[in-house]
mmCIF file with all atom_site columns, C-alpha atoms in Angstrom:
data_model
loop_
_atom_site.group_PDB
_atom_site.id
_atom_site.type_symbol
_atom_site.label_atom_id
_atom_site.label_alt_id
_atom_site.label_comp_id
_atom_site.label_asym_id
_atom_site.label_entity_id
_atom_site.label_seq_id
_atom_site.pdbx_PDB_ins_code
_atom_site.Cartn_x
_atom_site.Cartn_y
_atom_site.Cartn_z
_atom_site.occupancy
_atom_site.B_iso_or_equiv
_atom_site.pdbx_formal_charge
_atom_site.auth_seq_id
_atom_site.auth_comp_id
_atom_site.auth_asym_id
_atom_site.auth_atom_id
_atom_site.pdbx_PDB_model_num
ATOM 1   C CA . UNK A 1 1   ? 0.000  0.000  0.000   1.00 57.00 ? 1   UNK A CA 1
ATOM 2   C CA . UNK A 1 2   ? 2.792  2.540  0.571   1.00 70.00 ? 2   UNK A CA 1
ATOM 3   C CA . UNK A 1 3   ? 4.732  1.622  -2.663  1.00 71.00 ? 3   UNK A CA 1
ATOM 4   C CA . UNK A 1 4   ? 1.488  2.399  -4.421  1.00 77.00 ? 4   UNK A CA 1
ATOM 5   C CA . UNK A 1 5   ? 0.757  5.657  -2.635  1.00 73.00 ? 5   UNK A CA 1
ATOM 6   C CA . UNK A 1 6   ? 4.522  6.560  -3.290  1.00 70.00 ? 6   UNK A CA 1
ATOM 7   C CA . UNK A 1 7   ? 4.327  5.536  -6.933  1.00 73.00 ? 7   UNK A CA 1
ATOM 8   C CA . UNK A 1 8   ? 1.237  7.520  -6.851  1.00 74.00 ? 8   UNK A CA 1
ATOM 9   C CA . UNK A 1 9   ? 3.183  10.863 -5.327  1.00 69.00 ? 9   UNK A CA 1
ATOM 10  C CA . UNK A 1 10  ? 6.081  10.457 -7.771  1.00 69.00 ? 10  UNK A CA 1
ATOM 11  C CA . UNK A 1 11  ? 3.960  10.241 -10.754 1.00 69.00 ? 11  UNK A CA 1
ATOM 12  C CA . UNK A 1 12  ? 2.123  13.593 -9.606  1.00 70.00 ? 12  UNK A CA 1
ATOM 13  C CA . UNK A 1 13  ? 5.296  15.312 -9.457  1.00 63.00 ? 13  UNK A CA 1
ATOM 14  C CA . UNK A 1 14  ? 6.379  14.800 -13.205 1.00 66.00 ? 14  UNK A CA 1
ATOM 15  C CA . UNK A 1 15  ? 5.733  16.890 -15.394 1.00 66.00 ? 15  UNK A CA 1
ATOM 16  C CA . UNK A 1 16  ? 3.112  16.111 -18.338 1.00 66.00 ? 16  UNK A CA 1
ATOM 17  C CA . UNK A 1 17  ? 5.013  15.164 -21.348 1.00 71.00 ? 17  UNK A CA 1
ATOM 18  C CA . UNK A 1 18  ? 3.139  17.117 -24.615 1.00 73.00 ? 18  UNK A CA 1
ATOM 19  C CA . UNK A 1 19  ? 3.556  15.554 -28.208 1.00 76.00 ? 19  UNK A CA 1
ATOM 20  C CA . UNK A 1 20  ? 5.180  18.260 -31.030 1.00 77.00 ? 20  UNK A CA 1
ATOM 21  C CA . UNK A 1 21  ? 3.362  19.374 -33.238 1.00 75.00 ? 21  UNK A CA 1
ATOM 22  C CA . UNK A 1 22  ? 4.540  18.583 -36.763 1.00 74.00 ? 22  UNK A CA 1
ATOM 23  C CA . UNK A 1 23  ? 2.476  21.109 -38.386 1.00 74.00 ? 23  UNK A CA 1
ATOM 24  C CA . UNK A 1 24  ? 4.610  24.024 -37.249 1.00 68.00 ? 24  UNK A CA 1
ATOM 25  C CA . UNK A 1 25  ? 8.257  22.282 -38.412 1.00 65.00 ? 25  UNK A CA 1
ATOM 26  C CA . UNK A 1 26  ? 9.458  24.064 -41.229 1.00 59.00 ? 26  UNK A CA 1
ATOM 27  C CA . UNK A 1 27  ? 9.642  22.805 -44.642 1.00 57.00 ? 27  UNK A CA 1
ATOM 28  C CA . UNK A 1 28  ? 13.399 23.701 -45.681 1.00 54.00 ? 28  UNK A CA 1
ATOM 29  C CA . UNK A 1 29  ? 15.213 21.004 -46.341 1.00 53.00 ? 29  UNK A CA 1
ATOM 30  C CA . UNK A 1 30  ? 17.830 20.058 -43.426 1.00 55.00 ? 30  UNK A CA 1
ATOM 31  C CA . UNK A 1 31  ? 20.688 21.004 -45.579 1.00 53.00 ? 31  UNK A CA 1
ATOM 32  C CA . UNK A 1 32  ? 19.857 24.518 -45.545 1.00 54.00 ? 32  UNK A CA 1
ATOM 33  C CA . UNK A 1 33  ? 18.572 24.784 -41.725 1.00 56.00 ? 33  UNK A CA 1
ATOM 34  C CA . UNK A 1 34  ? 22.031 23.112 -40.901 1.00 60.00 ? 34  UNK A CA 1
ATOM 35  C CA . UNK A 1 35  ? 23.768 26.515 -42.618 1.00 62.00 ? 35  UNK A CA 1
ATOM 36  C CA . UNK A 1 36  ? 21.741 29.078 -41.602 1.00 61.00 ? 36  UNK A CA 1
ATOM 37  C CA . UNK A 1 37  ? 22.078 27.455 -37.776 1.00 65.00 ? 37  UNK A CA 1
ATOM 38  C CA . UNK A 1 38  ? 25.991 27.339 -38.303 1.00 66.00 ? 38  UNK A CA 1
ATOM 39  C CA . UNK A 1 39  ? 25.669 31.204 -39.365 1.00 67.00 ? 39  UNK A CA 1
ATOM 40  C CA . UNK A 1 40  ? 23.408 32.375 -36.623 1.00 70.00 ? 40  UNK A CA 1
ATOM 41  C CA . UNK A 1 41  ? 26.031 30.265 -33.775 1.00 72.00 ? 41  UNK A CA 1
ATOM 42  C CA . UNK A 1 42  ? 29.146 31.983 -35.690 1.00 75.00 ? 42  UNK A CA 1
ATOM 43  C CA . UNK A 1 43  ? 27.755 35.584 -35.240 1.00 79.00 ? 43  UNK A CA 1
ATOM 44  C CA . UNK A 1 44  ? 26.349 35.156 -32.035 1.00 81.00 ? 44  UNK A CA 1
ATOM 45  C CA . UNK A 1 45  ? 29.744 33.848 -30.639 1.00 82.00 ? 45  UNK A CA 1
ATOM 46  C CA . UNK A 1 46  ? 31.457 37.097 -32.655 1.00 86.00 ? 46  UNK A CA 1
ATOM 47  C CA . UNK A 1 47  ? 28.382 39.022 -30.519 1.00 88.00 ? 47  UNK A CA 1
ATOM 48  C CA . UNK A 1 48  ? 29.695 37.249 -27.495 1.00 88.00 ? 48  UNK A CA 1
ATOM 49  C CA . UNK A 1 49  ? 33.014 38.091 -27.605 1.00 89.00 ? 49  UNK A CA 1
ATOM 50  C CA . UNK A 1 50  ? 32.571 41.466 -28.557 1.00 89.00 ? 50  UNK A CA 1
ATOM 51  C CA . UNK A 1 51  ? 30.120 41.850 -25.366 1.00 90.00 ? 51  UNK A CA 1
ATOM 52  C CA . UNK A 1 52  ? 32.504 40.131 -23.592 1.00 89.00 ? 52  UNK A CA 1
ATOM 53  C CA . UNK A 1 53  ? 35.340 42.737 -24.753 1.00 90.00 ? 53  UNK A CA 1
ATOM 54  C CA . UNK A 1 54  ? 33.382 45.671 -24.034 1.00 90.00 ? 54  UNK A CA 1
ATOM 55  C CA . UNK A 1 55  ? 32.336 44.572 -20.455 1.00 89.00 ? 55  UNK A CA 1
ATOM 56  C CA . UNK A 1 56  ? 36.023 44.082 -19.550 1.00 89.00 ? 56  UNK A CA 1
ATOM 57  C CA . UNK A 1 57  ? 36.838 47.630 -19.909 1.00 91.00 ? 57  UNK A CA 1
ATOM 58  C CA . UNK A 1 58  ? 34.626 47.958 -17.096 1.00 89.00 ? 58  UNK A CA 1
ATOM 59  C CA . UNK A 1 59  ? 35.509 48.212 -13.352 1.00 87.00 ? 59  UNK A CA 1
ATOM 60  C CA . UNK A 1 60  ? 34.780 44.727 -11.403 1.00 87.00 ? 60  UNK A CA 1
ATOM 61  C CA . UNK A 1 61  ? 32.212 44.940 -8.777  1.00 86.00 ? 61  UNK A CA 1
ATOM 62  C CA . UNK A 1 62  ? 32.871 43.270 -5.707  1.00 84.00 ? 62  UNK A CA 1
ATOM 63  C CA . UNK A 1 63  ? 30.151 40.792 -4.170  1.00 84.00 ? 63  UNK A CA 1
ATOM 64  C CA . UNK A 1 64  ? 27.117 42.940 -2.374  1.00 82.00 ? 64  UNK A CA 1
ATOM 65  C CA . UNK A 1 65  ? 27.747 44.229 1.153   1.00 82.00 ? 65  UNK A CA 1
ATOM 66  C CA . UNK A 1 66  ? 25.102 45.146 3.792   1.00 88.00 ? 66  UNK A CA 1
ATOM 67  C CA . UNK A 1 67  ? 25.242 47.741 5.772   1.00 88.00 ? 67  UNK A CA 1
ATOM 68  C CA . UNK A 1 68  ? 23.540 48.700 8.378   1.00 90.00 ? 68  UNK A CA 1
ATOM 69  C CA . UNK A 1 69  ? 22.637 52.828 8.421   1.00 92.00 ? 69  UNK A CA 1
ATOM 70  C CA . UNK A 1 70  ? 21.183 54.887 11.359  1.00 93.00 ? 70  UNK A CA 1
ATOM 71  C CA . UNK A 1 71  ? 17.502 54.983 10.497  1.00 93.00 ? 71  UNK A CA 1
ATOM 72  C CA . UNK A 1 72  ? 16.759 58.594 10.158  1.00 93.00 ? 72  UNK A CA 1
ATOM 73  C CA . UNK A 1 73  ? 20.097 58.802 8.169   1.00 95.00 ? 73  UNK A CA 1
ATOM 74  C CA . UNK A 1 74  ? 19.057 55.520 5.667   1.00 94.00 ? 74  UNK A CA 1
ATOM 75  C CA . UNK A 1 75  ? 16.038 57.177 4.887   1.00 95.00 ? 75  UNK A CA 1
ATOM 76  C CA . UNK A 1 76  ? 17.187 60.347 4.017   1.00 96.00 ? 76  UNK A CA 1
ATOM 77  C CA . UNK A 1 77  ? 20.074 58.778 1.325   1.00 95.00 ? 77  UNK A CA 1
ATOM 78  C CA . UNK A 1 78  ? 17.402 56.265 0.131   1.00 94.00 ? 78  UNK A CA 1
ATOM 79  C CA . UNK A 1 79  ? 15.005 59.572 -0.501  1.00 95.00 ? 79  UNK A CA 1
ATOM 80  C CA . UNK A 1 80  ? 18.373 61.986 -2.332  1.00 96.00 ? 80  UNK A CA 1
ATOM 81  C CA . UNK A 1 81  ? 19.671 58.464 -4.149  1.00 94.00 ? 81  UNK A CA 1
ATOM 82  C CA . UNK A 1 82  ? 15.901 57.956 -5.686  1.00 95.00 ? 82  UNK A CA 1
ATOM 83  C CA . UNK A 1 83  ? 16.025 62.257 -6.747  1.00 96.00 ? 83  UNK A CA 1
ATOM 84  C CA . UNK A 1 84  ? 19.238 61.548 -8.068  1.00 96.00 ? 84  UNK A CA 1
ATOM 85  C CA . UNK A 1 85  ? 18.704 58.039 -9.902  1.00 95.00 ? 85  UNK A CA 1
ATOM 86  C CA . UNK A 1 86  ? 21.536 56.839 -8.371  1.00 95.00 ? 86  UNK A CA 1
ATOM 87  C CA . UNK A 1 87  ? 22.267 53.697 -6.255  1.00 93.00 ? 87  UNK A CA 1
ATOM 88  C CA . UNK A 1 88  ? 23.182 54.230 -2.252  1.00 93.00 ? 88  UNK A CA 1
ATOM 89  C CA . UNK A 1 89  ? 26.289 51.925 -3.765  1.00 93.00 ? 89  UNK A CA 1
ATOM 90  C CA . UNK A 1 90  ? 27.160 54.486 -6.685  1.00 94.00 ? 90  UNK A CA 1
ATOM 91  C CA . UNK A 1 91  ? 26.726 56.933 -3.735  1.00 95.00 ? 91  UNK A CA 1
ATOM 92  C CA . UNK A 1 92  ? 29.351 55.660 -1.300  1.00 95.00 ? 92  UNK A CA 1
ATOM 93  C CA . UNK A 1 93  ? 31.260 55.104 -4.055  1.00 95.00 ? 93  UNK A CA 1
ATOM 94  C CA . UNK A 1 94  ? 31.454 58.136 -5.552  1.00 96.00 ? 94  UNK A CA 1
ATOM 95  C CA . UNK A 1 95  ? 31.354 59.691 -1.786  1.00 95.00 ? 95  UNK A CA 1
ATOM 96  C CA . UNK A 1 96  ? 34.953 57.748 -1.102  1.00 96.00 ? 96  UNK A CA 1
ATOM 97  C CA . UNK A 1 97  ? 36.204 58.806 -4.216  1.00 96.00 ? 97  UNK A CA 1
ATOM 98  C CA . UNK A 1 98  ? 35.584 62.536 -3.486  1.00 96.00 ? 98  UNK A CA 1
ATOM 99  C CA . UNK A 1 99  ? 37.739 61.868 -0.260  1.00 95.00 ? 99  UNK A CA 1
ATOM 100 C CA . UNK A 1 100 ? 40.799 60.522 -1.922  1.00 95.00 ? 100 UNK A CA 1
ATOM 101 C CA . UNK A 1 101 ? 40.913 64.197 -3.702  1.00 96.00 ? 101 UNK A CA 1
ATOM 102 C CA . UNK A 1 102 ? 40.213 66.104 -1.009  1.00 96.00 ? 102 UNK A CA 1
ATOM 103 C CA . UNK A 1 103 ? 42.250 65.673 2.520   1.00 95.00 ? 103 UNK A CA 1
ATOM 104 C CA . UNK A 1 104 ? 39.581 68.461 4.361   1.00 96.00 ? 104 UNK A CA 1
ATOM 105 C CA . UNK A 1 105 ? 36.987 66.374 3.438   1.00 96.00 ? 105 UNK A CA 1
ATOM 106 C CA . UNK A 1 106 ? 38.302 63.127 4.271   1.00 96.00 ? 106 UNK A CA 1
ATOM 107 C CA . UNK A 1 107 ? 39.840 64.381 7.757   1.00 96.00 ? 107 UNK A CA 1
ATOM 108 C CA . UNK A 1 108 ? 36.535 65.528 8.363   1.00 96.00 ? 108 UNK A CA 1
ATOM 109 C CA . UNK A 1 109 ? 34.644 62.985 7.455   1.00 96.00 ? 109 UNK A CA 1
ATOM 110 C CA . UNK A 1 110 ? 36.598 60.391 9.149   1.00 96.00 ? 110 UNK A CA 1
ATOM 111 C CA . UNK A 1 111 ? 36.428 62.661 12.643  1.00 97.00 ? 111 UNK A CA 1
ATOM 112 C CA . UNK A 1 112 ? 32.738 62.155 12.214  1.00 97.00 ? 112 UNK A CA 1
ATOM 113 C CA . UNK A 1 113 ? 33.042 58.482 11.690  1.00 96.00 ? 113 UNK A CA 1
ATOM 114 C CA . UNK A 1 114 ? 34.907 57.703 14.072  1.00 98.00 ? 114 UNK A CA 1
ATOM 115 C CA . UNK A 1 115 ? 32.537 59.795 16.525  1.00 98.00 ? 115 UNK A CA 1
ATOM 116 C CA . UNK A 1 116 ? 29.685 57.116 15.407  1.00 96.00 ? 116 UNK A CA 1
ATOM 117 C CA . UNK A 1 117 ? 32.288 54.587 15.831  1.00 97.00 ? 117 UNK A CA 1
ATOM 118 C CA . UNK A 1 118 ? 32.259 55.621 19.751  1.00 97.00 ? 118 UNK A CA 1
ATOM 119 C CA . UNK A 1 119 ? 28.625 55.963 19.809  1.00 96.00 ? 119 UNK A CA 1
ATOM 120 C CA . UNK A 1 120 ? 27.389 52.467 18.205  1.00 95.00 ? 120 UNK A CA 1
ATOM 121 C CA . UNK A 1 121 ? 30.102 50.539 20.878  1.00 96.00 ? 121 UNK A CA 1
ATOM 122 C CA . UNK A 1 122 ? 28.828 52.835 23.548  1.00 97.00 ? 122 UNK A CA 1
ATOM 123 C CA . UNK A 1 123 ? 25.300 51.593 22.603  1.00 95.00 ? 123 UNK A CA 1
ATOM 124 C CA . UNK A 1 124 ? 26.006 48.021 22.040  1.00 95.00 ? 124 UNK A CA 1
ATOM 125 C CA . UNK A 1 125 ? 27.483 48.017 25.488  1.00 96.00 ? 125 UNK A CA 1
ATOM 126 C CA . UNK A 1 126 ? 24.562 49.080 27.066  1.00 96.00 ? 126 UNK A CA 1
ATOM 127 C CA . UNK A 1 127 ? 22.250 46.976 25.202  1.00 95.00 ? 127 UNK A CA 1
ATOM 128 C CA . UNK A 1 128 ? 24.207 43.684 26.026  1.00 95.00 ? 128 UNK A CA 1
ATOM 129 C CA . UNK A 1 129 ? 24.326 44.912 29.998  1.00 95.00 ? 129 UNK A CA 1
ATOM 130 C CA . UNK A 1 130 ? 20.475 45.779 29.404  1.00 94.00 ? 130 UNK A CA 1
ATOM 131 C CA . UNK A 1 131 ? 19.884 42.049 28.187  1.00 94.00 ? 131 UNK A CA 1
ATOM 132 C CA . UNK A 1 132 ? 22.120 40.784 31.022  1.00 93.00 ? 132 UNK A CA 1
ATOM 133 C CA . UNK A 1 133 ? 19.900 42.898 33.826  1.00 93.00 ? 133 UNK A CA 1
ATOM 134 C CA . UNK A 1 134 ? 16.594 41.651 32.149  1.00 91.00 ? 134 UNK A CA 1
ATOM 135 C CA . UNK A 1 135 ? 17.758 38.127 32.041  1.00 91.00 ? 135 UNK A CA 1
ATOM 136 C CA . UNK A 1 136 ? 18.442 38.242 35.798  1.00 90.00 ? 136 UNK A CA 1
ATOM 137 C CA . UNK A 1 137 ? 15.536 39.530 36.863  1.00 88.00 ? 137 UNK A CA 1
ATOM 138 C CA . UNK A 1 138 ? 13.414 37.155 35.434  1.00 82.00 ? 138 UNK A CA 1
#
């Protein structure tokens, strides 16, 4: 009884197989599909390549990296990327860029980052004590 109700699940599973329909082949003869098939693989492999050319004068992009943004802060850049059709990636990325080229900037900006370096391990602390005092209480 289980075989059966196992057959019975397997069969379920597959797909239906559908006959072709012969009336749709076309009538060329196969000597003359065979060349046009051979030309339509040769330039799409010259397509290829080309593609392939072009995308390497591109810059790689690493794999994608969360991040995690102060709230008020992620929805402001999510609200100027959108105005600006950008990406919050293109952003940062064009944001570190702007750094390298300008040492004001980047001093600046990295006083202010490490500031909300401080801040986040301030807060983690207390959150991890907060969890510890909760758990003890209970």
């Amino acid at each position: 009884m289980n075989n059966e109700m196992l057959n019975r699940f397997k069969n379920r599973s597959q797909r239906p197989t559908v006959r072709r329909n012969s009336s749709l082949e076309d009538n060329e003869t196969p000597l003359a599909s065979s060349s046009k098939e051979t030309q339509n693989s040769e330039s799409s492999k010259t397509k290829a390549e080309q593609i392939k050319q072009r995308l390497e004068t591109y810059p790689k992009i690493a794999p994608r990296r969360n991040i995690r943004l102060e709230e008020s802060l992620n929805e402001k850049i999510q609200q100027f990327c959108q105005e600006q059709d950008i990406t919050i990636e293109t952003f940062v990325e064009a944001c570190f860029l702007a750094c390298e080229q300008d040492s004001d900037l980047k001093n600046h900006i990295t006083q202010e980052a490490q500031q909300r370096v401080a801040q986040r391990k301030e807060a983690g602390k207390l959150r991890r004590l907060y969890s510890q005092l909760e758990k003890l209480s209970q």
